[in-house]
Tab-separated table of C-alpha atoms in Angstrom:
chain	number	residue	atom	x	y	z
K	257	MET	CA	-175.430	-138.559	-176.840
K	258	ALA	CA	-172.747	-140.952	-178.096
K	259	SER	CA	-173.591	-144.634	-177.971
K	260	SER	CA	-171.708	-146.785	-175.537
K	261	ALA	CA	-169.756	-149.838	-176.551
K	262	LYS	CA	-169.571	-153.422	-175.558
K	263	ARG	CA	-166.398	-153.449	-173.502
K	264	VAL	CA	-164.553	-151.666	-170.773
K	265	ARG	CA	-161.134	-150.281	-171.550
K	266	ARG	CA	-158.521	-153.018	-171.566
K	267	GLU	CA	-155.010	-152.468	-170.285
K	268	SER	CA	-153.363	-154.398	-173.105
K	269	GLY	CA	-151.308	-151.461	-174.361
K	270	THR	CA	-150.027	-150.459	-177.779
K	271	GLY	CA	-147.519	-153.304	-177.801
K	272	ALA	CA	-150.306	-155.878	-177.757
K	273	LEU	CA	-152.106	-154.091	-180.592
K	274	ALA	CA	-148.927	-153.908	-182.687
K	275	ALA	CA	-148.306	-157.629	-182.123
K	276	PHE	CA	-151.900	-158.395	-183.107
K	277	LEU	CA	-151.649	-156.357	-186.313
K	278	GLU	CA	-148.377	-158.121	-187.203
K	279	TRP	CA	-150.126	-161.446	-186.614
K	280	CYS	CA	-152.932	-160.336	-188.934
K	281	ASP	CA	-150.372	-159.774	-191.701
K	282	ARG	CA	-148.865	-163.215	-191.149
K	283	VAL	CA	-152.172	-165.061	-191.317
K	284	GLY	CA	-153.451	-163.185	-194.368
K	285	LEU	CA	-156.000	-160.990	-192.612
K	286	VAL	CA	-156.147	-157.943	-194.887
K	287	LEU	CA	-157.052	-154.593	-193.343
K	288	SER	CA	-157.914	-151.836	-195.820
K	289	PRO	CA	-155.539	-148.844	-195.670
K	290	LYS	CA	-158.668	-146.693	-195.634
K	291	VAL	CA	-159.401	-147.707	-192.017
K	292	CYS	CA	-157.359	-148.196	-188.865
K	293	VAL	CA	-157.701	-149.834	-185.474
K	294	SER	CA	-157.640	-147.090	-182.863
K	295	ARG	CA	-158.617	-146.020	-179.392
K	296	GLU	CA	-158.931	-142.422	-180.559
K	297	GLY	CA	-162.285	-141.410	-181.986
K	298	THR	CA	-164.082	-144.527	-180.702
K	299	VAL	CA	-166.914	-144.729	-178.199
K	300	ALA	CA	-164.994	-147.155	-175.989
K	301	ASP	CA	-161.746	-149.074	-176.142
K	302	TYR	CA	-160.493	-150.303	-179.503
K	303	GLY	CA	-162.584	-149.707	-182.579
K	304	LEU	CA	-162.273	-149.265	-186.324
K	305	VAL	CA	-162.063	-145.699	-187.648
K	306	ALA	CA	-162.240	-144.430	-191.249
K	307	ARG	CA	-159.042	-142.724	-192.491
K	308	GLU	CA	-160.936	-141.241	-195.432
K	309	ASP	CA	-164.498	-140.961	-196.723
K	310	LEU	CA	-165.870	-144.394	-197.571
K	311	PRO	CA	-168.784	-145.266	-199.865
K	312	ALA	CA	-171.322	-147.999	-199.146
K	313	GLY	CA	-170.049	-151.379	-200.324
K	314	GLU	CA	-166.411	-150.775	-199.328
K	315	VAL	CA	-164.577	-153.876	-198.073
K	316	LEU	CA	-162.971	-152.815	-194.783
K	317	PHE	CA	-161.137	-156.025	-193.978
K	318	THR	CA	-161.022	-159.643	-195.061
K	319	VAL	CA	-160.493	-162.567	-192.661
K	320	PRO	CA	-159.432	-165.919	-194.159
K	321	ARG	CA	-161.186	-168.870	-192.591
K	322	THR	CA	-157.823	-170.250	-191.490
K	323	ALA	CA	-157.526	-167.285	-189.087
K	324	LEU	CA	-160.830	-168.051	-187.355
K	325	LEU	CA	-160.661	-169.714	-183.962
K	326	SER	CA	-163.233	-172.473	-183.660
K	327	GLN	CA	-163.578	-176.094	-182.660
K	328	HIS	CA	-162.617	-176.942	-186.254
K	329	THR	CA	-159.432	-174.832	-186.423
K	330	SER	CA	-158.130	-175.313	-182.869
K	331	SER	CA	-155.089	-177.517	-182.319
K	332	LEU	CA	-157.507	-179.822	-180.467
K	333	SER	CA	-159.863	-180.174	-183.448
K	334	SER	CA	-159.194	-183.886	-184.014
K	335	LEU	CA	-159.678	-184.689	-180.334
K	336	LEU	CA	-162.847	-182.631	-180.152
K	337	GLU	CA	-164.287	-184.381	-183.180
K	338	LYS	CA	-163.384	-187.793	-181.771
K	339	GLU	CA	-165.094	-187.078	-178.448
K	340	GLN	CA	-167.950	-184.917	-179.731
K	341	ASP	CA	-170.638	-187.182	-178.284
K	342	SER	CA	-169.404	-186.561	-174.735
K	343	LEU	CA	-169.220	-182.797	-175.276
K	344	LYS	CA	-172.841	-182.126	-176.164
K	345	SER	CA	-174.535	-179.434	-174.123
K	346	GLN	CA	-177.623	-177.256	-174.144
K	347	SER	CA	-175.639	-174.247	-175.359
K	348	GLY	CA	-173.580	-176.087	-177.971
K	349	TRP	CA	-170.597	-173.965	-176.912
K	350	VAL	CA	-168.520	-176.585	-175.069
K	351	PRO	CA	-166.164	-177.534	-177.957
K	352	LEU	CA	-165.277	-173.878	-178.556
K	353	LEU	CA	-164.876	-173.254	-174.830
K	354	ILE	CA	-162.501	-176.211	-174.499
K	355	SER	CA	-160.555	-174.809	-177.454
K	356	LEU	CA	-160.335	-171.445	-175.714
K	357	LEU	CA	-159.303	-173.003	-172.402
K	358	HIS	CA	-156.387	-174.626	-174.201
K	359	GLU	CA	-155.367	-171.950	-176.710
K	360	SER	CA	-155.490	-169.095	-174.197
K	361	THR	CA	-153.169	-170.833	-171.740
K	362	VAL	CA	-150.483	-172.483	-173.920
K	363	SER	CA	-147.412	-170.417	-174.780
K	364	ASN	CA	-147.222	-171.496	-178.415
K	365	SER	CA	-150.819	-170.963	-179.477
K	366	HIS	CA	-151.363	-169.862	-183.065
K	367	TRP	CA	-153.706	-167.208	-181.621
K	368	GLY	CA	-151.336	-165.955	-178.908
K	369	ALA	CA	-151.155	-162.397	-180.277
K	370	TYR	CA	-154.943	-162.336	-180.547
K	371	PHE	CA	-155.363	-163.321	-176.888
K	372	SER	CA	-152.876	-160.636	-175.817
K	373	LEU	CA	-155.619	-158.082	-176.442
K	374	TRP	CA	-157.552	-159.647	-173.527
K	375	PRO	CA	-155.025	-160.120	-170.701
K	376	ASP	CA	-156.575	-162.581	-168.245
K	377	PHE	CA	-159.992	-161.607	-169.677
K	378	SER	CA	-160.123	-159.127	-166.814
K	379	GLY	CA	-161.955	-156.465	-168.816
K	380	LEU	CA	-165.182	-158.455	-169.017
K	381	ASP	CA	-167.907	-156.847	-166.921
K	382	HIS	CA	-171.090	-158.770	-167.627
K	383	PRO	CA	-173.718	-158.756	-164.855
K	384	MET	CA	-172.682	-162.329	-164.048
K	385	PHE	CA	-169.546	-160.798	-162.509
K	386	TRP	CA	-171.481	-158.316	-160.383
K	387	SER	CA	-172.400	-159.129	-156.813
K	388	LYS	CA	-175.913	-160.426	-156.149
K	389	GLU	CA	-176.689	-157.285	-154.204
K	390	GLU	CA	-175.588	-155.068	-157.099
K	391	ARG	CA	-177.573	-157.042	-159.656
K	392	TRP	CA	-180.671	-156.868	-157.476
K	393	ARG	CA	-180.296	-153.154	-156.772
K	394	LEU	CA	-179.662	-152.124	-160.364
K	395	LEU	CA	-181.500	-154.682	-162.473
K	396	GLN	CA	-184.557	-155.874	-160.555
K	397	GLY	CA	-187.527	-156.210	-162.911
K	398	THR	CA	-185.465	-155.995	-166.118
K	399	GLY	CA	-185.156	-159.718	-166.876
K	400	VAL	CA	-181.371	-159.721	-166.417
K	401	LEU	CA	-181.478	-161.287	-162.946
K	402	GLU	CA	-183.283	-164.406	-164.159
K	403	ALA	CA	-181.037	-164.723	-167.224
K	404	VAL	CA	-177.864	-164.464	-165.132
K	405	ASP	CA	-179.102	-167.023	-162.608
K	406	LYS	CA	-179.699	-169.488	-165.460
K	407	ASP	CA	-176.264	-168.734	-166.916
K	408	LEU	CA	-174.448	-169.329	-163.643
K	409	ALA	CA	-176.311	-172.581	-163.002
K	410	ASN	CA	-175.553	-173.833	-166.529
K	411	ILE	CA	-171.881	-172.816	-166.269
K	412	GLN	CA	-171.426	-174.753	-163.030
K	413	MET	CA	-173.301	-177.757	-164.407
K	414	GLU	CA	-171.304	-177.838	-167.668
K	415	TYR	CA	-167.993	-177.429	-165.896
K	416	ALA	CA	-168.700	-180.179	-163.360
K	417	SER	CA	-170.354	-182.699	-165.687
K	418	ILE	CA	-168.496	-182.143	-168.989
K	419	ILE	CA	-165.349	-180.027	-168.645
K	420	LEU	CA	-163.814	-181.627	-165.538
K	421	PRO	CA	-164.240	-185.229	-166.799
K	422	PHE	CA	-162.747	-184.203	-170.161
K	423	MET	CA	-159.758	-182.533	-168.483
K	424	LYS	CA	-159.174	-185.528	-166.202
K	425	ALA	CA	-159.164	-187.777	-169.257
K	426	HIS	CA	-156.468	-185.584	-170.849
K	427	PRO	CA	-154.058	-184.544	-168.078
K	428	ASP	CA	-151.348	-183.879	-170.656
K	429	LEU	CA	-153.422	-180.978	-171.994
K	430	PHE	CA	-155.298	-179.613	-168.997
K	431	ASN	CA	-154.716	-178.796	-165.355
K	432	PRO	CA	-157.801	-178.122	-163.181
K	433	LYS	CA	-155.688	-175.750	-161.089
K	434	VAL	CA	-155.098	-173.622	-164.193
K	435	HIS	CA	-158.272	-174.311	-166.142
K	436	THR	CA	-160.551	-173.372	-163.275
K	437	LEU	CA	-164.277	-172.757	-163.024
K	438	GLU	CA	-163.518	-169.028	-162.765
K	439	LEU	CA	-161.579	-169.076	-166.034
K	440	TYR	CA	-164.360	-171.093	-167.675
K	441	LYS	CA	-166.875	-168.497	-166.511
K	442	LYS	CA	-164.773	-165.717	-168.050
K	443	LEU	CA	-164.537	-167.620	-171.315
K	444	VAL	CA	-168.317	-168.085	-171.422
K	445	ALA	CA	-168.639	-164.298	-171.125
K	446	PHE	CA	-165.923	-163.891	-173.776
K	447	VAL	CA	-167.887	-166.086	-176.188
K	448	MET	CA	-171.097	-164.234	-175.310
K	449	ALA	CA	-169.571	-160.848	-176.104
K	450	TYR	CA	-167.170	-161.526	-178.941
K	451	SER	CA	-168.094	-164.659	-180.868
K	452	PHE	CA	-169.951	-164.846	-184.163
K	453	GLN	CA	-172.388	-167.440	-185.409
K	454	GLU	CA	-172.529	-167.994	-189.141
K	455	PRO	CA	-176.140	-167.970	-190.372
K	456	LEU	CA	-177.533	-171.107	-191.951
K	457	GLU	CA	-178.127	-171.220	-195.675
K	458	GLU	CA	-181.539	-169.859	-196.649
K	459	ASP	CA	-182.735	-173.198	-198.034
K	460	VAL	CA	-181.838	-175.095	-194.840
K	461	GLU	CA	-184.834	-176.428	-192.913
K	462	ASP	CA	-185.762	-174.816	-189.607
K	463	GLU	CA	-185.008	-178.023	-187.692
K	464	GLU	CA	-181.331	-177.854	-188.679
K	465	GLU	CA	-178.935	-177.255	-185.772
K	466	PRO	CA	-177.430	-173.729	-185.792
K	467	ASN	CA	-173.763	-173.341	-186.633
K	468	PRO	CA	-171.468	-173.373	-183.582
K	469	PRO	CA	-169.961	-170.060	-182.453
K	470	MET	CA	-166.485	-169.008	-183.542
K	471	MET	CA	-164.044	-166.210	-182.810
K	472	VAL	CA	-163.394	-163.814	-185.703
K	473	PRO	CA	-160.235	-161.734	-185.106
K	474	MET	CA	-160.577	-158.078	-186.092
K	475	ALA	CA	-164.362	-158.316	-186.487
K	476	ASP	CA	-164.722	-158.585	-182.707
K	477	LEU	CA	-162.959	-155.254	-182.202
K	478	LEU	CA	-165.849	-153.354	-183.758
K	479	ASN	CA	-168.273	-151.681	-181.392
K	480	HIS	CA	-172.048	-151.913	-181.706
K	481	VAL	CA	-174.917	-149.539	-182.250
K	482	ALA	CA	-178.397	-150.341	-183.475
K	483	ASN	CA	-177.959	-147.854	-186.348
K	484	HIS	CA	-174.795	-149.551	-187.615
K	485	ASN	CA	-172.850	-148.792	-190.783
K	486	ALA	CA	-171.156	-152.120	-191.561
K	487	ASN	CA	-172.029	-155.808	-191.817
K	488	LEU	CA	-170.036	-159.021	-191.718
K	489	GLU	CA	-170.461	-161.083	-194.885
K	490	TYR	CA	-169.677	-164.798	-195.182
K	491	SER	CA	-168.232	-166.720	-198.128
K	492	PRO	CA	-166.625	-170.192	-198.413
K	493	GLU	CA	-163.087	-168.764	-198.409
K	494	CYS	CA	-163.290	-165.787	-196.083
K	495	LEU	CA	-165.356	-163.320	-194.070
K	496	LYS	CA	-165.555	-159.655	-195.061
K	497	MET	CA	-166.618	-156.560	-193.168
K	498	VAL	CA	-168.400	-154.315	-195.655
K	499	SER	CA	-169.770	-150.796	-195.213
K	500	ILE	CA	-173.535	-150.582	-195.761
K	501	GLN	CA	-173.736	-146.789	-195.861
K	502	PRO	CA	-171.290	-143.945	-196.504
K	503	ILE	CA	-168.813	-143.418	-193.661
K	504	CYS	CA	-167.091	-140.072	-193.256
K	505	LYS	CA	-163.398	-139.625	-192.509
K	506	GLY	CA	-162.796	-139.902	-188.773
K	507	GLN	CA	-166.092	-141.684	-188.160
K	508	GLU	CA	-166.161	-144.979	-186.290
K	509	VAL	CA	-167.203	-148.174	-188.059
K	510	PHE	CA	-169.985	-149.970	-186.181
K	511	ASN	CA	-171.179	-153.538	-186.514
K	512	THR	CA	-174.441	-154.859	-185.085
K	513	TYR	CA	-175.275	-157.926	-183.016
K	514	GLY	CA	-178.813	-157.959	-184.340
K	515	GLN	CA	-182.046	-156.489	-183.075
K	516	MET	CA	-181.538	-156.698	-179.331
K	517	ALA	CA	-183.221	-155.021	-176.397
K	518	SER	CA	-180.990	-153.104	-174.007
K	519	TRP	CA	-181.351	-155.725	-171.265
K	520	GLN	CA	-180.137	-158.382	-173.718
K	521	LEU	CA	-177.136	-156.242	-174.684
K	522	LEU	CA	-176.197	-155.800	-171.033
K	523	HIS	CA	-176.690	-159.479	-170.268
K	524	MET	CA	-174.804	-160.819	-173.300
K	525	TYR	CA	-172.258	-158.087	-174.030
K	526	GLY	CA	-171.828	-156.134	-170.815
K	527	PHE	CA	-173.092	-152.757	-172.039
K	528	ALA	CA	-176.284	-150.860	-172.807
K	529	GLU	CA	-176.879	-148.117	-175.350
K	530	PRO	CA	-177.833	-144.816	-173.711
K	531	TYR	CA	-181.525	-143.996	-173.835
K	532	PRO	CA	-182.996	-143.331	-176.384
K	533	GLY	CA	-180.266	-144.646	-178.704
K	534	ASN	CA	-181.465	-148.226	-179.012
K	535	ARG	CA	-184.289	-148.266	-181.540
K	536	ASP	CA	-184.590	-152.035	-180.958
K	537	ASP	CA	-185.208	-151.724	-177.232
K	538	ALA	CA	-188.131	-153.676	-175.812
K	539	ALA	CA	-189.867	-154.441	-172.535
K	540	ASP	CA	-191.193	-157.828	-171.471
K	541	ILE	CA	-194.519	-158.561	-169.828
K	542	GLN	CA	-194.268	-162.047	-168.399
K	543	MET	CA	-197.007	-164.296	-169.736
K	544	LEU	CA	-197.850	-165.417	-166.226
K	545	THR	CA	-198.356	-161.757	-165.298
K	546	LEU	CA	-201.212	-161.554	-167.819
K	547	CYS	CA	-202.742	-164.648	-166.203
K	548	LYS	CA	-202.325	-163.107	-162.744
K	549	ALA	CA	-204.022	-159.923	-163.937
K	550	ALA	CA	-206.949	-161.941	-165.303
K	551	LEU	CA	-207.274	-163.915	-162.063
K	552	LYS	CA	-207.105	-160.705	-160.027
K	553	ALA	CA	-209.950	-159.217	-162.090
K	554	ALA	CA	-212.149	-162.300	-161.658
K	555	LYS	CA	-214.875	-161.576	-159.096
K	556	THR	CA	-216.149	-165.081	-158.376
K	557	ASP	CA	-214.773	-168.580	-158.026
K	558	ALA	CA	-216.488	-169.503	-161.294
K	559	GLU	CA	-214.749	-166.643	-163.107
K	560	GLN	CA	-211.384	-167.674	-161.673
K	561	GLN	CA	-211.966	-171.255	-162.770
K	562	LEU	CA	-212.809	-170.000	-166.260
K	563	VAL	CA	-209.514	-168.063	-166.404
K	564	LEU	CA	-207.575	-171.182	-165.370
K	565	GLU	CA	-209.297	-173.260	-168.053
K	566	GLN	CA	-208.604	-170.588	-170.654
K	567	TRP	CA	-204.965	-170.442	-169.607
K	568	ASP	CA	-204.675	-174.224	-169.791
K	569	LEU	CA	-206.004	-174.147	-173.351
K	570	LEU	CA	-203.546	-171.401	-174.296
K	571	CYS	CA	-200.754	-173.602	-172.952
K	572	GLN	CA	-202.017	-176.511	-175.040
K	573	MET	CA	-201.999	-174.221	-178.072
K	574	GLU	CA	-198.361	-173.362	-177.190
K	575	MET	CA	-199.225	-169.677	-177.213
K	576	VAL	CA	-198.099	-169.141	-173.616
K	577	GLY	CA	-195.756	-170.794	-171.148
K	578	GLU	CA	-194.570	-170.406	-167.576
K	579	GLU	CA	-191.263	-168.833	-168.614
K	580	GLY	CA	-192.517	-166.981	-171.693
K	581	ALA	CA	-192.955	-163.245	-172.150
K	582	PHE	CA	-194.860	-160.877	-174.389
K	583	VAL	CA	-192.267	-158.574	-175.942
K	584	ILE	CA	-193.294	-154.942	-176.470
K	585	GLY	CA	-191.171	-152.721	-178.692
K	586	TRP	CA	-191.376	-149.009	-179.400
K	587	GLU	CA	-193.546	-149.457	-182.481
K	588	LYS	CA	-194.962	-152.971	-182.351
K	589	VAL	CA	-195.534	-156.082	-180.300
K	590	LEU	CA	-192.816	-158.551	-181.285
K	591	THR	CA	-194.821	-161.512	-179.968
K	592	ASP	CA	-197.913	-160.386	-181.815
K	593	GLU	CA	-199.684	-163.702	-182.377
K	594	GLU	CA	-199.133	-164.831	-178.797
K	595	LEU	CA	-200.453	-161.622	-177.228
K	596	PHE	CA	-203.414	-161.339	-179.615
K	597	THR	CA	-204.404	-164.945	-178.976
K	598	ALA	CA	-204.034	-164.660	-175.200
K	599	LEU	CA	-206.136	-161.494	-175.027
K	600	LYS	CA	-208.790	-163.010	-177.276
K	601	VAL	CA	-209.124	-166.224	-175.260
K	602	LEU	CA	-208.904	-164.580	-171.837
K	603	GLY	CA	-211.467	-162.022	-172.959
K	604	MET	CA	-214.088	-164.649	-173.798
K	605	SER	CA	-217.198	-165.209	-171.750
K	606	ALA	CA	-217.942	-168.748	-170.550
K	607	GLU	CA	-220.343	-169.240	-173.441
K	608	GLU	CA	-217.910	-167.921	-176.031
K	609	PHE	CA	-215.130	-170.069	-174.610
K	610	ASN	CA	-217.230	-173.257	-174.682
K	611	GLU	CA	-218.257	-172.552	-178.264
K	612	PHE	CA	-214.639	-171.884	-179.207
K	613	LYS	CA	-213.447	-175.170	-177.659
K	614	GLU	CA	-216.062	-177.103	-179.604
K	615	GLN	CA	-214.902	-175.755	-182.941
K	616	GLU	CA	-212.789	-178.138	-184.970
K	617	GLY	CA	-209.414	-176.800	-185.954
K	618	TRP	CA	-209.281	-174.234	-183.146
K	619	ALA	CA	-205.509	-174.598	-182.908
K	620	SER	CA	-205.039	-173.001	-186.335
K	621	GLU	CA	-208.104	-170.724	-186.303
K	622	MET	CA	-206.639	-167.959	-184.166
K	623	GLY	CA	-205.971	-164.756	-186.012
K	624	GLU	CA	-208.282	-165.435	-188.936
K	625	ASN	CA	-210.890	-163.057	-187.558
K	626	GLY	CA	-208.466	-160.338	-186.530
K	627	ASN	CA	-205.215	-158.632	-187.390
K	628	THR	CA	-202.347	-160.239	-185.452
K	629	ASP	CA	-199.694	-157.873	-186.829
K	630	LEU	CA	-199.767	-155.778	-183.701
K	631	THR	CA	-198.329	-152.360	-184.360
K	632	LEU	CA	-198.886	-150.259	-181.271
K	633	SER	CA	-201.144	-147.926	-183.221
K	634	LEU	CA	-203.762	-150.725	-183.284
K	635	ILE	CA	-203.944	-151.136	-179.512
K	636	PRO	CA	-206.441	-148.276	-178.924
K	637	THR	CA	-208.857	-150.154	-181.235
K	638	PHE	CA	-208.896	-153.233	-178.997
K	639	LYS	CA	-212.015	-154.260	-177.096
K	640	ALA	CA	-212.322	-152.507	-173.750
K	641	SER	CA	-211.922	-155.798	-171.865
K	642	TRP	CA	-208.669	-156.528	-173.699
K	643	LYS	CA	-207.298	-153.075	-172.934
K	644	LYS	CA	-208.239	-153.384	-169.254
K	645	LEU	CA	-206.460	-156.733	-168.989
K	646	LEU	CA	-203.356	-155.394	-170.733
K	647	PHE	CA	-203.441	-152.262	-168.554
K	648	ASP	CA	-203.534	-154.352	-165.369
K	649	ALA	CA	-200.713	-156.620	-166.560
K	650	THR	CA	-198.583	-153.601	-167.457
K	651	LEU	CA	-199.116	-152.074	-164.008
K	652	LEU	CA	-198.086	-155.346	-162.360
K	653	THR	CA	-194.957	-155.378	-164.508
K	654	LEU	CA	-194.021	-151.836	-163.509
K	655	GLU	CA	-194.440	-152.752	-159.835
K	656	ALA	CA	-191.603	-155.279	-160.191
K	657	TYR	CA	-189.012	-152.512	-160.524
K	658	SER	CA	-187.376	-151.260	-157.367
K	659	SER	CA	-186.799	-147.736	-158.695
K	660	ASP	CA	-189.014	-144.763	-159.475
K	661	LEU	CA	-189.411	-143.475	-163.051
K	662	LYS	CA	-189.577	-139.815	-162.036
K	663	ALA	CA	-186.405	-140.067	-159.953
K	664	GLU	CA	-184.608	-141.712	-162.874
K	665	GLU	CA	-185.740	-138.961	-165.234
K	666	GLU	CA	-184.261	-136.384	-162.875
K	667	VAL	CA	-180.886	-138.175	-162.839
K	668	LEU	CA	-180.814	-138.546	-166.629
K	669	SER	CA	-181.612	-134.856	-167.092
K	670	ASP	CA	-178.861	-133.809	-164.639
K	671	GLN	CA	-175.531	-134.467	-166.361
K	672	GLN	CA	-173.575	-133.785	-163.176
K	673	ALA	CA	-175.611	-136.302	-161.181
K	674	PHE	CA	-175.401	-138.854	-163.993
K	675	SER	CA	-171.619	-138.517	-164.243
K	676	LYS	CA	-171.288	-139.429	-160.560
K	677	LEU	CA	-172.835	-142.849	-161.199
K	678	SER	CA	-170.589	-145.840	-161.730
K	679	ARG	CA	-170.479	-147.444	-165.170
K	680	ARG	CA	-172.686	-150.282	-163.933
K	681	GLU	CA	-175.158	-147.822	-162.420
K	682	GLN	CA	-175.341	-145.935	-165.712
K	683	PHE	CA	-175.997	-149.087	-167.729
K	684	GLY	CA	-178.604	-150.275	-165.239
K	685	LEU	CA	-180.327	-146.895	-165.379
K	686	HIS	CA	-180.494	-146.914	-169.186
K	687	VAL	CA	-181.950	-150.437	-169.216
K	688	ARG	CA	-184.585	-149.727	-166.556
K	689	TYR	CA	-185.568	-146.346	-167.949
K	690	GLY	CA	-185.936	-147.584	-171.526
K	691	GLN	CA	-188.185	-150.442	-170.439
K	692	LYS	CA	-190.323	-148.223	-168.231
K	693	LYS	CA	-190.797	-145.669	-170.996
K	694	ILE	CA	-192.016	-148.414	-173.342
K	695	LEU	CA	-194.409	-149.700	-170.677
K	696	GLN	CA	-195.561	-146.151	-169.922
K	697	GLN	CA	-196.321	-145.669	-173.605
K	698	LEU	CA	-198.306	-148.908	-173.561
K	699	LEU	CA	-200.319	-147.701	-170.562
K	700	GLU	CA	-201.227	-144.540	-172.428
K	701	LEU	CA	-202.337	-146.540	-175.471
K	702	VAL	CA	-204.570	-148.919	-173.539
K	703	SER	CA	-206.051	-145.982	-171.648
K	704	SER	CA	-207.150	-144.186	-174.814
């Protein structure tokens, strides 16, 4: 089955594409003659297609840094730098979003031809644009609902507390009737789906702030699959898209957004790869669900109190948290240390727990007496009490979904029935089904 892409089909037309390609020539963005931008032969909308066979290491296009759209290249760059202290936010996106608010609405923007590919940003279809009822019906239990709720709250907060005061201070540049909350919301989704974030240098300390996002014309036209065939490379003068494996004539060039679960792709980019295409898919078991499973298994008040004390210690160790999740992939547990530690502590008897608390250096001791690199093949070797706890937590997680696995399997196996679903229904089905299959696999492992 072909992989789906990150965008719905835009109605920008061939004229907009021609204008964009002419703009690329003017700004020094060099597209190799061995590839072309096309809607033919792509999984969805525009994409990059090979005109001839390409070897690994082929430079497909080069983008000079002067063509990038960021807070540093925008026509408002000086103003944004001057007022940077008032534009700080949790996301760190506000300066770019202000740049986009301005550049996308002025007639003489340097990036006008680039924006013509996204008329009114109407093609964006992230779950934040779905109705509450539709999100609940299609995505309950997947993690998307909670992520969208946080997004919408943050968007409203940023717009009211940062964007509106900035616009009122600069009425010569902004008009709240034009630069509305709805437009700001669309631009947040635009940055989510199409922006790039340059990685920090390898020798930079972990505490260093990440680089702010930026828009990279041409690179953002590439569609995504987990098994991609090209990567974006960064240098001081330019950015280059380079093939990382041979690409046959007529084949689409795919970039990657990193190792992302299907629910994250839908949340951030507005699409999901069809099951089982996403090798990086994962399912979350909320950390609190493991605690609930342990409390449910406790038979006496003393046992429940022990679980609460164990959970409190795990919180102190920063191994668990109220909003955290254990992430289960197809082949391994991605939060291996956290899950191993939680199972070990919650599986202790009162005597073992008291002895453990009395040990000096307990905060760094975890994992020394066991393998915390949790490939799923190790799970059947766990202690019976650990497997029972993980089994119960997995069952509780599966109960959070509003749909039935067997019914979903029947729809996926019936191409006619599947084709009758809306695009949103198809994406929701792929996300739910992939997660449930991972959790079902986990149930089988802890039952063995």
